[in-house]
Tab-separated table of C-alpha atoms in Angstrom:
chain	number	residue	atom	x	y	z
W	1	UNK	CA	18.281	-6.558	0.229
W	2	UNK	CA	16.957	-5.046	3.432
W	3	UNK	CA	13.370	-5.423	4.650
W	4	UNK	CA	11.893	-3.216	7.386
W	5	UNK	CA	8.440	-4.133	8.650
W	6	UNK	CA	6.548	-1.464	10.575
W	7	UNK	CA	3.442	-2.505	12.506
W	8	UNK	CA	0.541	-0.081	12.591
W	9	UNK	CA	-1.234	1.197	15.668
W	10	UNK	CA	-4.460	-0.574	14.790
W	11	UNK	CA	-5.223	-4.074	13.536
W	12	UNK	CA	-1.538	-5.058	13.647
W	13	UNK	CA	-1.262	-4.723	9.881
W	14	UNK	CA	2.077	-3.773	8.415
W	15	UNK	CA	3.829	-1.344	6.140
W	16	UNK	CA	6.990	-2.759	4.590
W	17	UNK	CA	10.051	-0.982	3.245
W	18	UNK	CA	12.130	-3.012	0.810
W	19	UNK	CA	15.535	-1.427	0.176
W	20	UNK	CA	18.281	-2.344	-2.277
W	21	UNK	CA	21.259	0.001	-2.773
W	22	UNK	CA	19.372	3.055	-1.534
W	23	UNK	CA	16.319	2.391	-3.726
W	24	UNK	CA	13.181	1.722	-1.689
W	25	UNK	CA	9.755	0.255	-2.302
W	26	UNK	CA	7.160	1.080	0.315
W	27	UNK	CA	4.443	-1.533	0.470
W	28	UNK	CA	1.044	-0.524	1.893
W	29	UNK	CA	2.084	2.746	3.580
W	30	UNK	CA	-0.502	3.638	6.158
W	31	UNK	CA	-2.306	4.764	8.117
W	32	UNK	CA	-2.141	7.483	10.699
W	33	UNK	CA	-0.241	10.694	9.922
W	34	UNK	CA	2.417	10.006	12.602
W	35	UNK	CA	2.983	6.540	11.132
W	36	UNK	CA	3.303	7.987	7.641
W	37	UNK	CA	5.822	10.533	8.932
W	38	UNK	CA	7.851	7.672	10.459
W	39	UNK	CA	7.736	5.720	7.174
W	40	UNK	CA	8.882	8.743	5.164
W	41	UNK	CA	11.682	9.417	7.669
W	42	UNK	CA	12.879	5.810	7.512
W	43	UNK	CA	12.886	5.875	3.705
W	44	UNK	CA	14.930	9.094	3.802
W	45	UNK	CA	17.468	7.352	6.083
W	46	UNK	CA	17.756	4.432	3.656
W	47	UNK	CA	17.729	6.342	0.365
W	48	UNK	CA	14.721	7.329	-1.683
W	49	UNK	CA	11.319	5.883	-2.559
W	50	UNK	CA	11.275	4.488	-6.097
W	51	UNK	CA	7.647	3.427	-5.782
W	52	UNK	CA	4.824	2.823	-3.376
W	53	UNK	CA	3.006	-0.519	-3.770
W	54	UNK	CA	-0.625	-1.274	-2.931
W	55	UNK	CA	-1.193	-4.989	-2.256
W	56	UNK	CA	-4.912	-4.293	-2.650
W	57	UNK	CA	-7.300	-1.377	-2.654
W	58	UNK	CA	-8.759	-1.536	0.843
W	59	UNK	CA	-8.777	1.889	2.439
W	60	UNK	CA	-6.377	1.006	5.255
W	61	UNK	CA	-3.674	0.082	2.706
W	62	UNK	CA	-3.856	2.964	0.245
W	63	UNK	CA	-4.091	6.275	2.078
W	64	UNK	CA	-0.372	6.742	2.710
W	65	UNK	CA	0.785	7.311	-0.850
W	66	UNK	CA	0.736	11.090	-0.390
W	67	UNK	CA	3.500	10.861	2.245
W	68	UNK	CA	5.982	9.780	-0.423
W	69	UNK	CA	7.031	11.478	-3.633
W	70	UNK	CA	6.861	8.305	-5.688
W	71	UNK	CA	4.677	6.619	-8.291
W	72	UNK	CA	2.301	3.901	-7.136
W	73	UNK	CA	2.376	0.325	-8.384
W	74	UNK	CA	-0.854	-1.625	-8.081
W	75	UNK	CA	-2.567	-4.569	-9.693
W	76	UNK	CA	-3.891	-4.132	-13.216
W	77	UNK	CA	-7.303	-4.997	-11.722
W	78	UNK	CA	-7.227	-2.097	-9.263
W	79	UNK	CA	-5.872	0.244	-11.937
W	80	UNK	CA	-8.790	-0.667	-14.231
W	81	UNK	CA	-11.260	-0.114	-11.371
W	82	UNK	CA	-9.879	3.338	-10.603
W	83	UNK	CA	-9.586	4.410	-14.249
W	84	UNK	CA	-13.040	3.076	-15.087
W	85	UNK	CA	-14.819	4.702	-12.139
W	86	UNK	CA	-15.774	1.334	-10.621
W	87	UNK	CA	-18.014	1.796	-7.541
W	88	UNK	CA	-15.694	-0.517	-5.579
W	89	UNK	CA	-12.783	1.916	-6.021
W	90	UNK	CA	-15.013	4.809	-4.930
W	91	UNK	CA	-16.135	2.838	-1.858
W	92	UNK	CA	-12.547	2.251	-0.775
W	93	UNK	CA	-12.032	6.028	-0.588
W	94	UNK	CA	-15.447	6.593	1.004
W	95	UNK	CA	-14.557	4.075	3.727
W	96	UNK	CA	-11.318	5.942	4.462
W	97	UNK	CA	-13.162	9.261	4.534
W	98	UNK	CA	-15.736	7.845	6.959
W	99	UNK	CA	-13.103	6.339	9.281
W	100	UNK	CA	-11.049	9.546	9.314
W	101	UNK	CA	-14.142	11.636	10.001
W	102	UNK	CA	-15.280	9.394	12.858
W	103	UNK	CA	-11.853	9.473	14.548
W	104	UNK	CA	-10.829	13.077	13.667
W	105	UNK	CA	-7.836	12.009	11.604
W	106	UNK	CA	-6.393	14.878	9.564
W	107	UNK	CA	-5.607	14.002	5.971
W	108	UNK	CA	-3.766	17.013	4.526
W	109	UNK	CA	-4.016	15.780	0.932
W	110	UNK	CA	-7.567	14.502	1.190
W	111	UNK	CA	-8.866	11.148	0.051
W	112	UNK	CA	-7.848	10.508	-3.522
W	113	UNK	CA	-6.215	7.958	-5.728
W	114	UNK	CA	-2.682	8.693	-6.868
W	115	UNK	CA	-2.327	10.238	-10.296
W	116	UNK	CA	1.045	8.583	-10.954
W	117	UNK	CA	0.140	4.898	-10.980
W	118	UNK	CA	1.191	1.841	-12.867
W	119	UNK	CA	-0.991	-1.233	-13.156
W	120	UNK	CA	1.148	-4.366	-12.968
W	121	UNK	CA	0.440	-7.523	-14.943
W	122	UNK	CA	0.478	-10.981	-13.426
W	123	UNK	CA	3.906	-12.536	-13.960
W	124	UNK	CA	5.543	-9.221	-14.850
W	125	UNK	CA	9.147	-8.804	-13.729
W	126	UNK	CA	10.373	-5.513	-12.279
W	127	UNK	CA	13.639	-4.510	-10.657
W	128	UNK	CA	14.659	-2.595	-7.570
W	129	UNK	CA	18.311	-1.633	-7.409
W	130	UNK	CA	19.074	-4.402	-9.894
W	131	UNK	CA	17.206	-7.067	-7.871
W	132	UNK	CA	14.318	-8.744	-9.710
W	133	UNK	CA	10.764	-8.578	-8.389
W	134	UNK	CA	8.040	-10.855	-9.709
W	135	UNK	CA	4.406	-9.718	-9.722
W	136	UNK	CA	1.578	-12.053	-8.704
W	137	UNK	CA	-2.113	-11.261	-9.045
W	138	UNK	CA	-3.758	-12.677	-5.944
W	139	UNK	CA	-7.524	-12.214	-5.984
W	140	UNK	CA	-9.086	-13.661	-2.852
W	141	UNK	CA	-8.909	-11.384	0.167
W	142	UNK	CA	-9.760	-8.664	-2.335
W	143	UNK	CA	-10.452	-9.032	-6.078
W	144	UNK	CA	-7.600	-6.611	-6.810
W	145	UNK	CA	-4.958	-8.391	-4.700
W	146	UNK	CA	-1.277	-8.192	-5.625
W	147	UNK	CA	1.849	-9.861	-4.309
W	148	UNK	CA	5.537	-9.376	-4.996
W	149	UNK	CA	8.269	-11.983	-4.827
W	150	UNK	CA	11.611	-10.415	-3.887
W	151	UNK	CA	14.390	-12.973	-3.586
W	152	UNK	CA	13.001	-15.581	-1.209
W	153	UNK	CA	10.433	-13.189	0.304
W	154	UNK	CA	6.742	-13.066	-0.546
W	155	UNK	CA	5.064	-9.683	0.114
W	156	UNK	CA	1.280	-10.047	0.184
W	157	UNK	CA	-0.401	-7.563	2.518
W	158	UNK	CA	-3.283	-9.047	4.519
W	159	UNK	CA	-3.048	-12.546	3.091
W	160	UNK	CA	-0.898	-13.844	5.951
W	161	UNK	CA	-2.464	-11.828	8.760
W	162	UNK	CA	-3.659	-13.873	11.756
W	163	UNK	CA	-6.506	-11.340	12.061
W	164	UNK	CA	-7.817	-11.628	8.499
W	165	UNK	CA	-9.571	-14.334	6.553
W	166	UNK	CA	-7.619	-14.810	3.310
């Protein structure tokens, strides 16, 4: 298992590429177009994106899904919010739209939720290249928080950031 962690230009948050045998998961791909291009290029070097994972629905973690031709895995809570038209899910996109507008950030595919998404249940087991991944629902930082356990690695988005309050 290979783990590449890419630090973003703002807020020091990360996008993570988990690769096993040429199969890649891209966790929280974001944010600026040049960063998304670099993520897509790195995935192409390693193999192909099997899925994109959102650790939670905050706008700075979800806008990069259009850079990858892959389904999106997210918490069952976030999936229900998107599918049900929850105002929180709409606000996440509105916040991204506002930030991009303020800073003149081009978003070729607009501000939208992915159509190919899979809500993951707490405790569910998935696989990447034959390696098991365990899903954890982690409400706290955000009510739709999600973590993945891959081997001895815990992938949790903002939960361990020194700049965020968990």
